[in-house]
Coordinates of C-alpha atoms in Angstrom, one line a residue:
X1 CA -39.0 -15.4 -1.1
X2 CA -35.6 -15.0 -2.4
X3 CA -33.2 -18.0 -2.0
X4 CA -30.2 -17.5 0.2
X5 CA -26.9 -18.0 -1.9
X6 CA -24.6 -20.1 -0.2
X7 CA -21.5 -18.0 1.4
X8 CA -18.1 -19.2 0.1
X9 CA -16.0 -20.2 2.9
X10 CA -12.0 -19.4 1.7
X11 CA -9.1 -21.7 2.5
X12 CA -5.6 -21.1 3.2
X13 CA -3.2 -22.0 0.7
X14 CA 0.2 -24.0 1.7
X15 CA 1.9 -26.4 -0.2
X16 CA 0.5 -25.9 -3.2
X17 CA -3.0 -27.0 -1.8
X18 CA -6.1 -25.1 -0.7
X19 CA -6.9 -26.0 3.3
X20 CA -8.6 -25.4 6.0
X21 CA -6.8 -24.1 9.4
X22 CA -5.9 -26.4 11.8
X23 CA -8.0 -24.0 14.5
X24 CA -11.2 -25.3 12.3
X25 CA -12.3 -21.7 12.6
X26 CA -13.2 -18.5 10.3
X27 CA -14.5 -15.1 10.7
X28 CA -16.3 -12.7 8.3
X29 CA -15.7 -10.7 5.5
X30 CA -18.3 -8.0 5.5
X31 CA -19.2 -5.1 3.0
X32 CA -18.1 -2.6 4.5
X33 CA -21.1 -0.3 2.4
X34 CA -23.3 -3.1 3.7
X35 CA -22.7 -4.7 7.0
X36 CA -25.6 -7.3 6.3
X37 CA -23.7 -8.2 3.2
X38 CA -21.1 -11.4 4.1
X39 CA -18.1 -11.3 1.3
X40 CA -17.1 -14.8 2.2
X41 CA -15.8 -16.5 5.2
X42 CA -11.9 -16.6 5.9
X43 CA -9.3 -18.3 7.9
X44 CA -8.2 -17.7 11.5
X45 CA -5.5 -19.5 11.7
X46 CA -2.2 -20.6 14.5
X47 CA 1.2 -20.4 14.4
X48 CA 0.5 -24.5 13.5
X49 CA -1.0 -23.3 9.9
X50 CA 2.3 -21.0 9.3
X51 CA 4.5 -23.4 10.1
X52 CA 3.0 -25.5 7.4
X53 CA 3.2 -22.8 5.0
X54 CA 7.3 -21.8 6.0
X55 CA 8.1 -25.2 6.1
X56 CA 6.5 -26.0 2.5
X57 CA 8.2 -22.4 1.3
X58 CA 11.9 -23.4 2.6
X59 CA 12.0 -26.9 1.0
X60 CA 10.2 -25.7 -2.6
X61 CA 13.0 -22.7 -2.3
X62 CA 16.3 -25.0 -2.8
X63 CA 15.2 -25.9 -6.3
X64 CA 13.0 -22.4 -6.9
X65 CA 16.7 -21.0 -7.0
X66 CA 17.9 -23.1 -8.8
X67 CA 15.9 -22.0 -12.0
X68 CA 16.6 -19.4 -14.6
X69 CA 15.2 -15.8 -14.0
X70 CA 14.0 -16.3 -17.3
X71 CA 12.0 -19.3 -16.1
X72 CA 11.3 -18.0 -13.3
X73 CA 9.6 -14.9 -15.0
X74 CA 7.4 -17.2 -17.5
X75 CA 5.3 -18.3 -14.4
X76 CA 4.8 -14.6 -13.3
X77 CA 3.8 -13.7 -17.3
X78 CA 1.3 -16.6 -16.8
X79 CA 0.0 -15.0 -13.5
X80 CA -0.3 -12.1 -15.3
X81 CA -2.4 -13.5 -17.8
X82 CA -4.5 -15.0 -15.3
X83 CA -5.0 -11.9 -13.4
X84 CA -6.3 -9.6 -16.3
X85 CA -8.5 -12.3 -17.9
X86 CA -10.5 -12.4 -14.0
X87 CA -10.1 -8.7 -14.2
X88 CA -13.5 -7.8 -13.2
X89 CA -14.5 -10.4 -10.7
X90 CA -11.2 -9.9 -8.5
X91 CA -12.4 -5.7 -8.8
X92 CA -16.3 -6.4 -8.1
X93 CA -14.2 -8.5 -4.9
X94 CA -12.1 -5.8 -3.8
X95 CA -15.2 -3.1 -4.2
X96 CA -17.4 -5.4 -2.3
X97 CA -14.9 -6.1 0.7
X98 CA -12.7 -2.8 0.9
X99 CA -15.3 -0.3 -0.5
X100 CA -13.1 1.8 -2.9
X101 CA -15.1 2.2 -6.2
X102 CA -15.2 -0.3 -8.7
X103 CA -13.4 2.1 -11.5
X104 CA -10.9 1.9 -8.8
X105 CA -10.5 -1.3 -7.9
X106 CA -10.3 -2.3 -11.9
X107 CA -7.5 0.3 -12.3
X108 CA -5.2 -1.3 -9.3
X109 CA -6.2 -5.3 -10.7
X110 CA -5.0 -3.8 -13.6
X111 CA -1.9 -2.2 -12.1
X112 CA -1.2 -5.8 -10.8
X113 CA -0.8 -7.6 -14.0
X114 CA 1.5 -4.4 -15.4
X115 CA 3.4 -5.1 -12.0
X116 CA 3.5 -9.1 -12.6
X117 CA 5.0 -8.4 -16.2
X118 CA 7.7 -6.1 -15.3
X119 CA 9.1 -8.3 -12.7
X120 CA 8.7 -11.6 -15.4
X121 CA 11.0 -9.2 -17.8
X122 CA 13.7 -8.7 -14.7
X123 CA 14.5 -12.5 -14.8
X124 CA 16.2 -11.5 -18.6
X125 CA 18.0 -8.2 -16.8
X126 CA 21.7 -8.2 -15.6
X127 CA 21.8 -9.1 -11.6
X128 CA 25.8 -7.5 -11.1
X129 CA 28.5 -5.8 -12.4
X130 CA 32.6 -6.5 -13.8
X131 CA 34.7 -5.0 -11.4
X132 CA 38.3 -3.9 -12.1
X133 CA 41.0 -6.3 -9.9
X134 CA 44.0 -5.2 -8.5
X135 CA 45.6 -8.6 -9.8
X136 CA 46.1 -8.7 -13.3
X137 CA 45.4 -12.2 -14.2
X138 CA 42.2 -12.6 -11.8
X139 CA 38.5 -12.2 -12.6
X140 CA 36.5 -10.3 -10.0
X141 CA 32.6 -9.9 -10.5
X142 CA 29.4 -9.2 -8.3
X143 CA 26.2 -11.3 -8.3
X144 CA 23.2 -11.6 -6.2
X145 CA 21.5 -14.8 -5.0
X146 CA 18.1 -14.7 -3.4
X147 CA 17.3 -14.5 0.7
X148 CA 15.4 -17.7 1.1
X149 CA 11.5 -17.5 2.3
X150 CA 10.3 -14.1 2.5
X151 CA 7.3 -13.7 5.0
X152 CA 4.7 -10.5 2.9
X153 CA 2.6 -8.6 5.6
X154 CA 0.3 -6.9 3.5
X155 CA -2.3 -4.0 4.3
X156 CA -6.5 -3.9 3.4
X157 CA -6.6 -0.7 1.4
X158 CA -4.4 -1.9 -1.7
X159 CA -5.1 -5.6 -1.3
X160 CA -4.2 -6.5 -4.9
X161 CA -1.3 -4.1 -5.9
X162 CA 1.2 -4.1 -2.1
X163 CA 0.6 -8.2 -2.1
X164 CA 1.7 -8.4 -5.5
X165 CA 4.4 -5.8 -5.4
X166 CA 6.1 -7.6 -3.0
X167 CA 5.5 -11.4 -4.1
X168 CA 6.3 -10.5 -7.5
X169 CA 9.8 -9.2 -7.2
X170 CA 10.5 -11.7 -4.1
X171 CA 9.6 -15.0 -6.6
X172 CA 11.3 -13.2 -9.6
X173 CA 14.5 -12.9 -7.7
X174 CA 14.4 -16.7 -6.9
X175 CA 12.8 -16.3 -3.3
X176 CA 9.6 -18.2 -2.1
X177 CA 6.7 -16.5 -0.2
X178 CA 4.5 -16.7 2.7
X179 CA 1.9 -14.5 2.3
X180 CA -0.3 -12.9 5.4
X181 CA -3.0 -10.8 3.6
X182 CA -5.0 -8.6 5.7
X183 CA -8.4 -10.4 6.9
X184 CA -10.5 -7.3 6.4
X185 CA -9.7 -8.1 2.3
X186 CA -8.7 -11.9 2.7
X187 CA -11.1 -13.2 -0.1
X188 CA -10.0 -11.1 -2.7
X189 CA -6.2 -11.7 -1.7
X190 CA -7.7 -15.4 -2.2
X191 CA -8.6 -14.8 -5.5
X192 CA -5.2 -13.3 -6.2
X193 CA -3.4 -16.4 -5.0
X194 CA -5.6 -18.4 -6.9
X195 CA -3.9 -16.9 -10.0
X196 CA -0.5 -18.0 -8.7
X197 CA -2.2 -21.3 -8.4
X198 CA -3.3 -22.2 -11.9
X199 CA -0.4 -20.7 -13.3
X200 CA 1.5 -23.6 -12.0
X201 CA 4.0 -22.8 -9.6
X202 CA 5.8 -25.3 -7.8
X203 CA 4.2 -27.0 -4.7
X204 CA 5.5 -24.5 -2.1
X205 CA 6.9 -21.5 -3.7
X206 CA 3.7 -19.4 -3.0
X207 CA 1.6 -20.0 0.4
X208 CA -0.6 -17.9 2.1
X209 CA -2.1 -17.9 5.5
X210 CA -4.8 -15.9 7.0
X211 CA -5.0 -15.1 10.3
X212 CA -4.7 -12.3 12.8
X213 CA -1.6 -9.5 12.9
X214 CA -1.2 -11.2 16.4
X215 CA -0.9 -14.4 15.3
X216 CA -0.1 -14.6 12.3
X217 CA 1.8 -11.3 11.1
X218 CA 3.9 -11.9 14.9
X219 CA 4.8 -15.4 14.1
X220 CA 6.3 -14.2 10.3
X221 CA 8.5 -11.7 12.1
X222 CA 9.5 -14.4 14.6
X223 CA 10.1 -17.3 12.7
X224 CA 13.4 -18.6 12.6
X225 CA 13.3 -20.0 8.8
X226 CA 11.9 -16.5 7.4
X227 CA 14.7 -14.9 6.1
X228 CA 12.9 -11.4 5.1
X229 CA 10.1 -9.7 6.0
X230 CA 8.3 -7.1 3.8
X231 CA 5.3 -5.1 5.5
X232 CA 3.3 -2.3 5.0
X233 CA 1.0 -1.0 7.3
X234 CA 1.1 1.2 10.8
X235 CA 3.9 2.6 12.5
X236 CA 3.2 1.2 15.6
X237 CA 3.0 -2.3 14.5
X238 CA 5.7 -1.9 12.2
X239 CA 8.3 -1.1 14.5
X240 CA 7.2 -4.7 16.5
X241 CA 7.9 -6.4 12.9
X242 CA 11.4 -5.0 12.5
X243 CA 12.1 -5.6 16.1
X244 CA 11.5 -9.3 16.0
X245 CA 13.1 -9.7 12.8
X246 CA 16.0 -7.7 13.9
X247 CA 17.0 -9.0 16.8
X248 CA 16.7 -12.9 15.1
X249 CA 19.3 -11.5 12.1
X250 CA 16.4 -11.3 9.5
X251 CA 16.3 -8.5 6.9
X252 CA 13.4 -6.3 7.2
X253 CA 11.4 -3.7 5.1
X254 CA 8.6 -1.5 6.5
X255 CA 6.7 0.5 4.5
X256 CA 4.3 2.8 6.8
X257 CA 2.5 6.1 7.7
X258 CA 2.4 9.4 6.1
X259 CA 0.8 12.9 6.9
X260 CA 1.3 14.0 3.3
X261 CA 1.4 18.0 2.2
X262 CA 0.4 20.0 -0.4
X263 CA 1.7 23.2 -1.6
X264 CA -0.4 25.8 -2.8
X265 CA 1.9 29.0 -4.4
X266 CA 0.2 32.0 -5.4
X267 CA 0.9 31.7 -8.9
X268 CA -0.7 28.0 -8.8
X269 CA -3.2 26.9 -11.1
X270 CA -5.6 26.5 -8.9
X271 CA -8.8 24.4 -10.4
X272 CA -5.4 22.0 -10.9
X273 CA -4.4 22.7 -7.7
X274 CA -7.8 22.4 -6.1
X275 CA -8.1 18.7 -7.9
X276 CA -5.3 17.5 -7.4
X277 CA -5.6 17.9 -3.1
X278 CA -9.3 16.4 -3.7
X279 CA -8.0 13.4 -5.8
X280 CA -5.4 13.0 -3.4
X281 CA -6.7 13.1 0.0
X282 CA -10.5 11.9 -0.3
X283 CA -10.0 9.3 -3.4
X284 CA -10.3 5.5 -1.9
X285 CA -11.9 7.6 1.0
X286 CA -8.4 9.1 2.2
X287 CA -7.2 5.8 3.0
X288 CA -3.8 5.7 1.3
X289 CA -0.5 5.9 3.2
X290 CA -0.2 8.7 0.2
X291 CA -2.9 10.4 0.5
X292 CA -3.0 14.3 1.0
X293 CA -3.6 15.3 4.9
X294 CA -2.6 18.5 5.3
X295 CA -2.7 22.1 2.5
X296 CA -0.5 24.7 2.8
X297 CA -1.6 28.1 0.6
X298 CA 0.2 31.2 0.3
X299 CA -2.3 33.7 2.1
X300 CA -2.6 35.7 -1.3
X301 CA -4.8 33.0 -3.1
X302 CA -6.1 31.1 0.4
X303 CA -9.5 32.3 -0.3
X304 CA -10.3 31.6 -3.6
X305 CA -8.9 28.0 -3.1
X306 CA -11.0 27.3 -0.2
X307 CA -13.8 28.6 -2.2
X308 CA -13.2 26.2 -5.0
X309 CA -12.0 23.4 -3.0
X310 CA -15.4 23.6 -0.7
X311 CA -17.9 24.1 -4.2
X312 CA -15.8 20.9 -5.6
X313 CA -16.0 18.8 -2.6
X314 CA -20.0 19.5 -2.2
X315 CA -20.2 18.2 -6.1
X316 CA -18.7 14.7 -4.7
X317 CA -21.4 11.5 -4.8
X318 CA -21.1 9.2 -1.9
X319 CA -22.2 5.5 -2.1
X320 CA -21.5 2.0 -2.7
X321 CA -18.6 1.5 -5.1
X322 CA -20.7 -0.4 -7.3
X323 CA -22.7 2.2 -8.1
X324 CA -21.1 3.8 -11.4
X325 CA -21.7 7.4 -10.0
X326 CA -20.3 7.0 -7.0
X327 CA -17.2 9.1 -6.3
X328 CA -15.7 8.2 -2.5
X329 CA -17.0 4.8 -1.1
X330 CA -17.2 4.0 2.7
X331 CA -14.5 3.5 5.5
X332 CA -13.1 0.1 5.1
X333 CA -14.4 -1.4 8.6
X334 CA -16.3 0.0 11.6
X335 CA -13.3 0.6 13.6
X336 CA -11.8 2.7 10.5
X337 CA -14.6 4.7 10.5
X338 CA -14.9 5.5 14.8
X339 CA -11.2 6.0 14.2
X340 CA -11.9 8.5 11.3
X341 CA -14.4 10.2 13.4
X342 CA -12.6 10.2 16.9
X343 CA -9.8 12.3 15.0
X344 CA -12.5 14.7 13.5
X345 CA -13.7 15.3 17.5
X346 CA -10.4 15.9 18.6
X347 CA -10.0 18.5 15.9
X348 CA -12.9 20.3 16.8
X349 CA -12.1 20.1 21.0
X350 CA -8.8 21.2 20.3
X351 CA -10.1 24.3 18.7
X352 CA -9.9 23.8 14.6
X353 CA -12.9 25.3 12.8
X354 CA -14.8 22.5 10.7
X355 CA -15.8 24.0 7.4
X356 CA -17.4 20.8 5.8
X357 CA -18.8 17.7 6.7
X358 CA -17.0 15.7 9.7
X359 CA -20.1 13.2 10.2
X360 CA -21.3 10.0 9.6
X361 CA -23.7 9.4 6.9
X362 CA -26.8 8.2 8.0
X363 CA -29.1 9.1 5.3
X364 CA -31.2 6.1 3.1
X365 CA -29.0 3.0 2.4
X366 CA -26.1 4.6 3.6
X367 CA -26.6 4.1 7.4
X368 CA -25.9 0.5 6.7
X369 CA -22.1 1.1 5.8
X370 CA -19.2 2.6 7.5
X371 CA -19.7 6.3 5.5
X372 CA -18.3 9.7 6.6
X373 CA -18.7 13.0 4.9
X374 CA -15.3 14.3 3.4
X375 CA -14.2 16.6 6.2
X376 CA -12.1 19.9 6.0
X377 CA -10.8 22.2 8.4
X378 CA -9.4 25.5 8.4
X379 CA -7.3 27.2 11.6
X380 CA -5.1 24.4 12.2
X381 CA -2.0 24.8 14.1
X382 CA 0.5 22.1 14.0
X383 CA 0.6 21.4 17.7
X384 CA -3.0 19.8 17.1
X385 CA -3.4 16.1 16.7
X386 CA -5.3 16.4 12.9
X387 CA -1.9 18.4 11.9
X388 CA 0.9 15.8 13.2
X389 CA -1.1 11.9 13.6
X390 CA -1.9 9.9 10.1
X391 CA -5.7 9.9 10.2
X392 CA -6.4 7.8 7.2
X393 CA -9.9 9.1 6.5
X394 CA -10.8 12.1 4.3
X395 CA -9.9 15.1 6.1
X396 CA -8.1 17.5 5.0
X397 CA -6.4 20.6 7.3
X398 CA -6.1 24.0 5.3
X399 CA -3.3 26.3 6.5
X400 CA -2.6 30.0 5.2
X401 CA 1.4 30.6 4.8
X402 CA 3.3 33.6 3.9
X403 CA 5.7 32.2 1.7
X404 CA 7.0 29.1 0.1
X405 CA 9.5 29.0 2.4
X406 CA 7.4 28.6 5.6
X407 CA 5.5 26.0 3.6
X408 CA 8.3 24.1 3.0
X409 CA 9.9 24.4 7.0
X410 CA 6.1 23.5 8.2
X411 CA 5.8 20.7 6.0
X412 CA 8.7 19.0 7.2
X413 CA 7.3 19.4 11.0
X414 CA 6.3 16.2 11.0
X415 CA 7.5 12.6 11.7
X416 CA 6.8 11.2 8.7
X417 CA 8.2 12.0 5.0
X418 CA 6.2 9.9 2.4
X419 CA 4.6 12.0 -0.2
X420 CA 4.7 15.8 -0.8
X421 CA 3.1 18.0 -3.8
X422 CA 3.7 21.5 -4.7
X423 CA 1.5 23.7 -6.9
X424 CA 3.2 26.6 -8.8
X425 CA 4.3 27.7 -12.1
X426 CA 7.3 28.8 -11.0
X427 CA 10.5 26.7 -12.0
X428 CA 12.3 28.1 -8.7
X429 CA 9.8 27.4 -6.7
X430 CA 9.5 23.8 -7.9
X431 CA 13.7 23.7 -7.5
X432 CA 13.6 24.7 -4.1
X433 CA 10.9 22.3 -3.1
X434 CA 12.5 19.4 -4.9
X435 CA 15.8 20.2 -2.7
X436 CA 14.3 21.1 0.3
X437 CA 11.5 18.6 1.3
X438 CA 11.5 15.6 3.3
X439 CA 10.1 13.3 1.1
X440 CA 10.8 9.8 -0.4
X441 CA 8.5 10.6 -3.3
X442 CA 7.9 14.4 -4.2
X443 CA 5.7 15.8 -7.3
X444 CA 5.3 19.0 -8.7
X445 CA 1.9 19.8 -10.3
X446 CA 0.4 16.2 -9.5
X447 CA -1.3 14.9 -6.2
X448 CA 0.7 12.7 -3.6
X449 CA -1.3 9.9 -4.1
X450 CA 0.1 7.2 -6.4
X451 CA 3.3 5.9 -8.0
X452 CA 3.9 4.0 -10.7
X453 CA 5.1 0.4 -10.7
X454 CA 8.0 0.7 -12.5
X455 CA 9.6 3.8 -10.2
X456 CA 11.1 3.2 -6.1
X457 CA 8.8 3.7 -3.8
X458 CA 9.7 4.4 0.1
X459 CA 9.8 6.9 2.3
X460 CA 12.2 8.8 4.4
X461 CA 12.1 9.6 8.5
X462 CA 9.3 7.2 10.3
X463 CA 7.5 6.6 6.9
X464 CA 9.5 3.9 6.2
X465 CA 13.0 1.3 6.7
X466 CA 14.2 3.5 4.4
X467 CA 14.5 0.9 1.8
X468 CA 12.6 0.9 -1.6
X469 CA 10.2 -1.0 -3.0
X470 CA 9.0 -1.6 -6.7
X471 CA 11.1 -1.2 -10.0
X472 CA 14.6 -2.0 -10.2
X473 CA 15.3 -1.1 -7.0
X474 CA 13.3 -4.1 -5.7
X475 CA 16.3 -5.9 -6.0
X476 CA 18.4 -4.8 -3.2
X477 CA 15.9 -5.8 -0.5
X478 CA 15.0 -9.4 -1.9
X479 CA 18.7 -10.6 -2.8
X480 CA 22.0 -10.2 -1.5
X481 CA 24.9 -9.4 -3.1
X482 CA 28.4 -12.0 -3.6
X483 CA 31.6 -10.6 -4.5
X484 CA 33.4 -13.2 -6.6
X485 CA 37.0 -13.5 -7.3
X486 CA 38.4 -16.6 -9.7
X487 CA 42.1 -16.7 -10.6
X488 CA 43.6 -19.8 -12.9
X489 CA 45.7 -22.2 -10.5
X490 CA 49.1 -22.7 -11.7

């Protein structure tokens, strides 16, 4: 009989310190391609265990300031250095407890330590500007200084890059953190922090607490001595987070949903065309807020797409993540999956015909995991709830246009304006799209999922704050700016 290994039970981390919640209790992490399979145990904690955490993070931040960027930025190299040499156990983590494949999960660990080293370089890069004074013998100049404590509400389905995006630029700018990782992927958020640990920040400067949204992810956008909150996640929950921190005086960033279209033209590439909607919409099993939702296709080339994209997706392995030829893993949780499959029923009631797929996966191994087929549909209108509601599953709506121009118009027919793609070889085409979409981040020839670290990422309409996050433009969110003016005294 085989031995039972011991589950880990996971701490909170305030202070510099690993503990326990004051509420002495924790809830599971489970597999989500095995619900038998307990990841470790994690915190629930109270509004007792993040006032620990903001009260650790707003005395270490007084002398955090204080340091050089450059010195600031040698703790985030060591992180960095941490983070790739753990490489594959913080991937196997995020494989076992979020379900995206391991080639997946080692790309975005990877993408953290690139993301850790660009912010340790910003600590060496100029933070304001000379400006020109109307009085000849004074010195005017800008500079920026740091918001204080900056409360991270992270999301489960990039629980390594978005933590990490966030804490990186916040500490290299001279802030402290309070981080509130998402308890479906709380152990490998863990690990993460256990990086931060070991590369010997001060007591305080990084903290994390896990806990419910309720609880936990409320009390950061309530608490009087956070002084900004960065979240990503729903709309609906968003919108409570910049409420609280709005009407306390706090600055606030919300990065949330998309319902992301492709293009098709008629002079597309299509076998590109046809990869790059499969890439992104079912990759990480369409749960990125970039992931492709609905394809537009001029009517001249709507068959042959469909043809291809319907072979291609037929081709696609589904399994554990683990598994080296696996291609889409499970849903991330049971309630992602009955939400996946709630929206596939209300397509079908509300009269779209389902071309592929739209059920669970029962078959072998697979019926003890949150799996669904990749779903498409065709005869969408976009009065239906699959056209206008961010499903964050694999399903993918197929929708024949007459021109580029009523792809572009029906695109936009939407409340959200994250990601957008358009197919063609045409460089008009391309120019016209690039003008006329609403769309934070738009690519031509490429999928919508993905952007690279060192390039602002946002979104425009309800997709977002309309702030930016990663690269250079990190900055304006986690500092402020002075305005300095110094004359001689006579």
């Amino acid at each position: 009989m085989a031995v039972q290994t011991e589950i880990k039970t996971y701490l909170n981390y305030i202070n510099g310190s690993w503990v326990s919640s004051v509420s002495n209790q924790v809830e599971p992490s489970l597999n989500p391609a095995n619900r038998h399979d307990i990841v470790g145990y994690v915190q629930r904690s109270t509004l007792e265990d993040l006032n620990a955490a903001v009260a650790a993070a707003k005395q270490a931040q007084a002398s955090w300031r204080k340091r050089s960027g450059v010195e600031r930025g040698e703790y985030l190299y060591k992180a960095a250095r941490l983070l790739e040499q753990r490489l594959d156990d913080i991937a196997e983590t995020m494989t076992r407890e979020m379900g995206k494949t391991l080639a997946e999960a080692k790309a975005e660990t990877m993408r953290g330590v690139h993301i850790l080293r660009y912010y340790a370089g910003e600590g060496a890069r100029k933070v304001g500007d000379v400006i020109p004074s109307s009085d000849s013998e004074g010195l005017m100049f800008t500079t920026r200084v740091p918001l204080g404590v900056v409360g991270v509400i992270s999301p489960w389905n990039f629980p390594v890059a978005i933590p990490i995006w966030k804490m990186a630029p916040a500490l290299a700018y001279g802030n402290t953190v309070v981080l509130k990782p998402a308890s479906e992927t709380a152990v490998t958020a863990a690990k993460v922090i256990e990086c931060f640990h070991e590369a010997g920040f001060p007591n305080g400067v990084v903290n994390m607490v896990c806990g419910s949204g309720s609880v936990i992810g409320q009390g950061i956008a309530n608490h009087p001595d956070i002084d900004g909150v960065t979240f990503t996640g729903s709309n609906a929950v968003g919108k409570q987070v910049g409420r609280a921190a709005f009407e306390r005086g706090a600055k606030y960033q919300l990065e949330m949903g998309g319902k992301n279209p492709v293009i098709v033209a008629k002079d597309a590439d299509l076998d590109l065309a046809v990869e790059g909607t499969i890439s992104g919409g079912l990759r990480s099993t369409g749960q990125k807020c970039t992931a492709t939702s609905r394809v537009f296709i001029e009517k001249e080339v709507y068959e042959p797409f469909k043809a291809k994209l319907l072979e291609r997706v037929k081709q696609l392995k589904i399994g554990n993540g683990l598994d080296a030829d696996t291609w889409m893993g499970p849903c991330a949780s049971e309630s992602q999956l009955n939400t996946v499959l709630s929206y596939i029923e209300k397509g079908k009631a509300e009269g779209a015909k389902l071309l592929y797929g739209g059920k669970r996966c029962l078959d072998g191994e697979l019926a003890n995991g949150f799996y669904v087929e990749p779903t498409i549909f065709e005869e969408v209108n976009l009065q239906m709830t699959i056209a206008r509601e961010e499903i964050f599953g694999p399903v993918l709506a197929l929708i024949p246009v007459d021109s580029i121009e009523e792809a572009i118009r029906l695109a936009n027919d939407t409340e959200y304006g994250l990601s957008a793609s358009l197919y063609t070889k045409n460089i008009g085409n391309a120019l016209q799209f690039i003008q006329d979409i609403e769309a934070g981040l738009i690519k031509v020839n490429a999928e919508t999922a993905g952007v690279e670290f060192q390039a602002p990422f946002g979104g425009m309409k309800q997709s977002s704050s309309h702030s930016r996050e990663q690269g250079q433009a990190a900055i304006e969110f986690f500092t402020s700016i002075k305005t300095v003016f110094v004359k001689a005294s006579e």
